[in-house]
Short mmCIF file of C-alpha atoms in Angstrom, two decimals:
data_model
loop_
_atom_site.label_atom_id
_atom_site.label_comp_id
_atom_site.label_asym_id
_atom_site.label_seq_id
_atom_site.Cartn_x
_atom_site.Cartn_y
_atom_site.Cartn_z
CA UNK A 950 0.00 0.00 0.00
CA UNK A 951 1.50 3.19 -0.70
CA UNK A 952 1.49 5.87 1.61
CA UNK A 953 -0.97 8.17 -0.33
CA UNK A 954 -2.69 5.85 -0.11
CA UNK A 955 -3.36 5.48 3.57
CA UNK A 956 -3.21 9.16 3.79
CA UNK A 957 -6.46 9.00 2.04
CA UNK A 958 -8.09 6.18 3.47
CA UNK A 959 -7.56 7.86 6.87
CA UNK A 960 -8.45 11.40 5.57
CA UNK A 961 -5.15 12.44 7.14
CA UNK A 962 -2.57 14.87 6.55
CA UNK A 963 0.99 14.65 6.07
CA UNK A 964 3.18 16.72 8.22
CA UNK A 965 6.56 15.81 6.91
CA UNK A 966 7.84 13.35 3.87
CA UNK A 967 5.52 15.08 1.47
CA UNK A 968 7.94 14.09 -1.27
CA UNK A 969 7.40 10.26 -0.28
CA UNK A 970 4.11 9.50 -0.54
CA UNK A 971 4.97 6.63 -3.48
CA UNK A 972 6.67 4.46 -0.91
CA UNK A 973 5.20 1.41 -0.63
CA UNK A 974 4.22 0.25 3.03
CA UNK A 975 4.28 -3.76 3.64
CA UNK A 976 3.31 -3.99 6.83
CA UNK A 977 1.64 -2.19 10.35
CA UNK A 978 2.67 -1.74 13.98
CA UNK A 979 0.79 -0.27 16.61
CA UNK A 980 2.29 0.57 20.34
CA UNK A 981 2.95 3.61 22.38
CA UNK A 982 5.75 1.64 23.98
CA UNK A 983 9.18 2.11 22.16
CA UNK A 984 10.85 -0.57 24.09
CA UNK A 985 7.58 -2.84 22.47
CA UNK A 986 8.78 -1.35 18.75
CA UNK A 987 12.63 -1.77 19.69
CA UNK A 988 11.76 -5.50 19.78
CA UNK A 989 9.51 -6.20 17.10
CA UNK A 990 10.93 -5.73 13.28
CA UNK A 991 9.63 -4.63 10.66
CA UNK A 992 11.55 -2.74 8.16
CA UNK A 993 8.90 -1.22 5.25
CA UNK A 994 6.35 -0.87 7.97
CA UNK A 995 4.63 2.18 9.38
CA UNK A 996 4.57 3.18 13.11
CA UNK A 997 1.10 3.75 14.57
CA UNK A 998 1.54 5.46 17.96
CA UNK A 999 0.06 7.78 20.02
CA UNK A 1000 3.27 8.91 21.17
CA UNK A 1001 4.32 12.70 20.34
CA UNK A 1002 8.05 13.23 21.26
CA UNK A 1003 11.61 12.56 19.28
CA UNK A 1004 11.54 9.61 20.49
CA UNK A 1005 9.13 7.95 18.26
CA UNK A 1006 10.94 9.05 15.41
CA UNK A 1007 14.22 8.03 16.96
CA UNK A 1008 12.75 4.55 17.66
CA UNK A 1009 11.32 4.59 14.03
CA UNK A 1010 14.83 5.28 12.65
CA UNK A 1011 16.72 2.40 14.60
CA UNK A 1012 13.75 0.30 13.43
CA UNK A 1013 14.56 0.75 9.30
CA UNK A 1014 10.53 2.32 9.77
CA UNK A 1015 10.02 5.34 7.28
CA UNK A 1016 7.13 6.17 7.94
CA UNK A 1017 4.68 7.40 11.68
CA UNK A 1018 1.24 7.61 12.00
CA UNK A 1019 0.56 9.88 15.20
CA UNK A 1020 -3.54 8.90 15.92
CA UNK A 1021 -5.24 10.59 18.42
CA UNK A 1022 -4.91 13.99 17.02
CA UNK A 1023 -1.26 14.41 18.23
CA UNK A 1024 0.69 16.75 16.93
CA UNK A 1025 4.25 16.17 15.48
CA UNK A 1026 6.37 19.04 17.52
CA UNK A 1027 9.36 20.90 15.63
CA UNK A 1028 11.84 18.44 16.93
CA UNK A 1029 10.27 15.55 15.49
CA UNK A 1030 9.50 17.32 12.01
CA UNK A 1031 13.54 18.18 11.89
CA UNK A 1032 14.27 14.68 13.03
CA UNK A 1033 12.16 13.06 10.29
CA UNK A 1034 13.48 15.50 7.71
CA UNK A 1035 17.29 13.90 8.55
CA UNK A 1036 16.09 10.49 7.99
CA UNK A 1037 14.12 10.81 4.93
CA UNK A 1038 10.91 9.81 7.17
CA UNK A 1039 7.22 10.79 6.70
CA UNK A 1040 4.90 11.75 9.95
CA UNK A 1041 0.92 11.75 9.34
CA UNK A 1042 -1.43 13.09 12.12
CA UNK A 1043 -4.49 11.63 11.97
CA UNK A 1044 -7.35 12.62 14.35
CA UNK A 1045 -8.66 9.18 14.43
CA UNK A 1046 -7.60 6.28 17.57
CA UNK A 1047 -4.85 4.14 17.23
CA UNK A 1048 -8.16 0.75 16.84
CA UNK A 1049 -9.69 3.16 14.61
CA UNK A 1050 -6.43 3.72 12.29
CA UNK A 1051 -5.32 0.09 12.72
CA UNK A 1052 -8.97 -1.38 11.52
CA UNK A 1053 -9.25 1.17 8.40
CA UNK A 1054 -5.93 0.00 7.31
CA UNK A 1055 -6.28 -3.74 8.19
CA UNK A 1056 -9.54 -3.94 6.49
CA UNK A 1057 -7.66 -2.77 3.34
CA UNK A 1058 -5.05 -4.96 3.57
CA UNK A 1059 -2.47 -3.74 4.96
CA UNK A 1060 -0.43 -7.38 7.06
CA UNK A 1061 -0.01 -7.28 10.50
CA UNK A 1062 3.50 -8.15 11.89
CA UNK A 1063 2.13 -10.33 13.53
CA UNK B 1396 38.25 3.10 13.96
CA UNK B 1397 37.01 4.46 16.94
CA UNK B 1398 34.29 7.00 17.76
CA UNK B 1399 33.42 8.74 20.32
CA UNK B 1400 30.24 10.52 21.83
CA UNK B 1401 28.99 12.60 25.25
CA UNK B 1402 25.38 11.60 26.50
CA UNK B 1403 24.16 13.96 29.52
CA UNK B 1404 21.34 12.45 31.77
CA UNK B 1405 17.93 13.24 31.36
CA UNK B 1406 18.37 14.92 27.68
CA UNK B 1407 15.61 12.96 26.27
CA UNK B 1408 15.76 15.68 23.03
CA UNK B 1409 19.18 14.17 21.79
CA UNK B 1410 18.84 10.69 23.37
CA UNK B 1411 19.68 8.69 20.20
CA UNK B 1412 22.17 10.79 18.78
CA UNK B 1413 24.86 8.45 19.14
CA UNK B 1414 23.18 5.69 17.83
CA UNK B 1415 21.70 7.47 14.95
CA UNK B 1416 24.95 8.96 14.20
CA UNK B 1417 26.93 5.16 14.63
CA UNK B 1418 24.63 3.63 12.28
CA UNK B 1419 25.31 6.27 9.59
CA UNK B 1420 28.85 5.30 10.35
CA UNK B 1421 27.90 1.48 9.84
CA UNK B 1422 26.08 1.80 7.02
CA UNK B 1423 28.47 3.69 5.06
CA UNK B 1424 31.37 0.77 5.88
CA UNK B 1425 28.75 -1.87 4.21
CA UNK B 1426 28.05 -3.82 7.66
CA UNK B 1427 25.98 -6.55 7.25
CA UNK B 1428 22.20 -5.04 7.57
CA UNK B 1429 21.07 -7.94 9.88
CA UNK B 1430 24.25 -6.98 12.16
CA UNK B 1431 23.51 -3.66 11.53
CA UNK B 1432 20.15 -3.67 13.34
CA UNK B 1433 21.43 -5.73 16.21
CA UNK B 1434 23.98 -3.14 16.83
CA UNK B 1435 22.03 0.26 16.22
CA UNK B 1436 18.58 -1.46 18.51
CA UNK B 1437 20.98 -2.93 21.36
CA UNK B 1438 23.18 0.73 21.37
CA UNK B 1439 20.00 3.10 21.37
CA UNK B 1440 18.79 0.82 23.93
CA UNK B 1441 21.77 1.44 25.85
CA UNK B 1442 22.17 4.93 25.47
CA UNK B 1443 18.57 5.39 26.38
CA UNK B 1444 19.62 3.85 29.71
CA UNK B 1445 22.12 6.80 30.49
CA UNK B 1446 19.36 9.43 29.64
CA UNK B 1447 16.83 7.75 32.04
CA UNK B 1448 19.32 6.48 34.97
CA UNK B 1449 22.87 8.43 34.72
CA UNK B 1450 23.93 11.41 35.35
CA UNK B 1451 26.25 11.25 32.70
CA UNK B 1452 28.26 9.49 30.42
CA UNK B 1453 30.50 8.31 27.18
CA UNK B 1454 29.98 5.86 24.57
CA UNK B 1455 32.69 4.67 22.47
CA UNK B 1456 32.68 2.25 19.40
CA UNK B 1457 35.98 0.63 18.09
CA UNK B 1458 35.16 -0.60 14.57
CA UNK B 1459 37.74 -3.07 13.30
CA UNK B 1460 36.97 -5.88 10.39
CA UNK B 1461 36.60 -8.27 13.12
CA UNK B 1462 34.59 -6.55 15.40
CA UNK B 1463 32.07 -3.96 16.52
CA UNK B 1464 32.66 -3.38 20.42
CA UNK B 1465 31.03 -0.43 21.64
CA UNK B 1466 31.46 0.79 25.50
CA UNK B 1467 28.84 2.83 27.68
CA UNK B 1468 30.34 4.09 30.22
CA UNK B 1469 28.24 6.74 33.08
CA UNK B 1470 28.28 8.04 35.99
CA UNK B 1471 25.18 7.60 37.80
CA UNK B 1472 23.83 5.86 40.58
CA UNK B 1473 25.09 2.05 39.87
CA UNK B 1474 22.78 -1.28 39.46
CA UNK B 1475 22.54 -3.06 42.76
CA UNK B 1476 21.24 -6.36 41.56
CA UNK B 1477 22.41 -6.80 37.81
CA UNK B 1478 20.81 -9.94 38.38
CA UNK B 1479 17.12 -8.71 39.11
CA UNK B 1480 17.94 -5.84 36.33
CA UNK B 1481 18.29 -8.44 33.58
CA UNK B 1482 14.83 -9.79 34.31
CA UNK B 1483 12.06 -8.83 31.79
CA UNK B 1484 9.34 -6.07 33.01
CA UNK B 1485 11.89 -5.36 36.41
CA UNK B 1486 12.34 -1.54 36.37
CA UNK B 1487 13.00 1.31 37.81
CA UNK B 1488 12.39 3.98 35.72
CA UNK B 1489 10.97 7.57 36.62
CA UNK B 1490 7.59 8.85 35.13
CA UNK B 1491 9.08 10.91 32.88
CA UNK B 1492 11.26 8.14 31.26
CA UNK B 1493 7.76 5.82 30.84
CA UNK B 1494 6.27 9.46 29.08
CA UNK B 1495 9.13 9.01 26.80
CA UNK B 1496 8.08 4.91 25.59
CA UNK B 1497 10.33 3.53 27.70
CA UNK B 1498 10.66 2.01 31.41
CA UNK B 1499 8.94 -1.01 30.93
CA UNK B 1500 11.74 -3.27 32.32
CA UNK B 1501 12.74 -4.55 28.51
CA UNK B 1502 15.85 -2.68 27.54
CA UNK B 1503 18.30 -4.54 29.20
CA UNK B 1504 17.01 -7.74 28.02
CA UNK B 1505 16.84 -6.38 24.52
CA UNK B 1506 20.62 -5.62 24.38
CA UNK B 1507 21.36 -8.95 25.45
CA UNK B 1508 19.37 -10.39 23.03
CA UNK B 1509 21.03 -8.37 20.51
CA UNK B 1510 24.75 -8.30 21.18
CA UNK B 1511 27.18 -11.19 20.82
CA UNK B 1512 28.31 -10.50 23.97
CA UNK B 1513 27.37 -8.35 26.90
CA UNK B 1514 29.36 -7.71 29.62
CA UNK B 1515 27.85 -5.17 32.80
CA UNK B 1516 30.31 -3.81 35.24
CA UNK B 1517 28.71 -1.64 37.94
CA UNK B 1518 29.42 0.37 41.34
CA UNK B 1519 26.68 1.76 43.54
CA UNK B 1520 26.75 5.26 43.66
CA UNK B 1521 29.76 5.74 41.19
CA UNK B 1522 28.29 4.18 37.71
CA UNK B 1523 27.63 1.48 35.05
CA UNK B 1524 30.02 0.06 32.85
CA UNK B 1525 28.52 -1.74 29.86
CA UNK B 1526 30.41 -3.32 26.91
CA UNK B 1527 28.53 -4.52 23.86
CA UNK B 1528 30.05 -6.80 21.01
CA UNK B 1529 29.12 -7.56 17.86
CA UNK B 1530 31.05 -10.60 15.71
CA UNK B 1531 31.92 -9.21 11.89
CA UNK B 1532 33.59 -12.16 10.96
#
C-alpha cells in the first residue's frame, strides 16, 4: 500500500515526507511503547503510535521504519519534524484512535506483523 | 576506527544521537544489515539507559573488520542487583522516562538479546560500565 494511499483512506494529513508519498508500506505496527517497537521488526512498515516526542521518530529510525502515523490527534512538535526530515521519514497526524487507524488499514489490507 | 560521543542524563531531546549517528557510520562501511540492526537497537537501547538512569556518560565504538565493540560508560547511581535488572518487566524507571516509551523493564534484556556479547560492570553510587560486542567475521 503506498502511503498516499493510507493518507487518504484515513483522511489524514501529512506533516513531513511530502515528497514520499509513493513508498510502498508492507506492513503495520501499533504501540505507544518504544521498548515494544525496539523489539519487534519490521523494516517497510509504518509506526502507529500515540506517542508525540523525538523519540518515536528516533525509535522509528533504529527500526529501518520510514514512515509514523501519530492517531489521536497528536501533533508532530518541531523536533520531530527536523528529526524526520534527517532520515528521509514521513509523519501523518491523523485525528482518528490508534483501533480506529489500525482497523481502516487492516480492512484494506495492509499485514499485521504479527 | 574508533568514535566517540557525550550523553548527559535526562536529555531525552538528543537521546539517540549516538546511535543514529553510529549507524550512519555502519552503514556507510557496508556492515551486514542484519548486524547492523542488532547493533544500532541494542546501542540506542543502551544509550537510552544513560538518559533515564545516569547522570552522565560516554559511549565509544571501536570498529575493526573483526569486530564492533562499543562501551557505555556513566556516571550515575550504579545497578545493585544486575541480576534482578536483567529480568524482563523489572524496572526502575521515573515517570518521565515511561512518558518518553520507555521504562517497561525490557531494555536490558533487549541488548542482550542483541549483542554477541554483553558484559555489565557496575558500582553503587559511582556508575555502570557496559560493553557490547558484535562478531563481523
Amino acid at each position: 500500500m503506498k502511503i498516499s494511499e493510507i493518507v487518504t483512506l484515513l483522511n489524514a494529513k501529512i506533516v513531513c515526507g511530502e515528497e514520499f508519498t509513493d513508498r510502498e508500506i508492507e506492513r503495520a505496527f501499533a504501540s505507544d511503547l518504544m521498548s515494544d517497537v525496539l523489539t519487534t521488526p519490521f523494516d517497510n512498515g509504518v509506526l502507529i503510535t500515540g506517542l508525540a516526542n523525538p523519540q518515536s521518530v528516533r525509535t522509528a529510525d533504529m527500526m529501518d521504519v520510514s514512515t509514523i502515523i501519530l492517531a489521536r490527534k497528536k501533533k508532530a512538535t518541531e523536533e520531530m519534524i527536523e528529526l524526520a526530515r534527517e532520515n528521509d521519514a514521513v509523519i501523518i497526524e491523523c485525528p482518528l484512535s490508534v483501533y480506529h487507524i489500525s482497523g481502516i488499514l487492516y480492512e484494506h489490507g495492509l499485514s499485521p506483523v504479527y | 576506527m574508533k568514535f566517540e560521543y557525550h550523553v548527559e542524563g535526562g536529555d531525552f531531546l538528543n537521546a539517540g544521537n549516538a546511535s543514529g549517528n553510529i549507524k550512519k557510520v555502519l552503514k556507510k562501511l557496508n556492515v551486514d544489515p542484519g548486524v547492523l540492526k542488532r547493533v544500532v537497537v541494542a546501542l540506542y537501547e543502551a544509550e537510552v539507559n544513560i538518559v533515564a538512569h545516569a547522570y552522565r556518560g560516554n559511549i565509544t565504538a571501536d570498529i575493526s573488520p573483526q569486530k564492533i565493540e562499543i562501551v557505555l560508560d556513566d556516571e550515575g547511581p550504579g545497578i545493585p542487583d544486575i541480576g534482578l535488572a536483567m529480568q524482563q518487566g523489572y524496572s526502575t524507571a521515573s515517570t518521565k522516562v515511561r512518558e518518553m516509551g520507555f521504562g517497561a523493564g525490557m531494555g536490558l534484556p533487549n541488548i542482550k538479546a542483541n549483542t554477541d556479547d554483553l558484559k555489565i560492570e557496575s558500582v553503587v553510587g559511582k556508575g555502570t560500565k557496559i560493553t557490547l560486542s558484535f562478531n563481523l567475521a
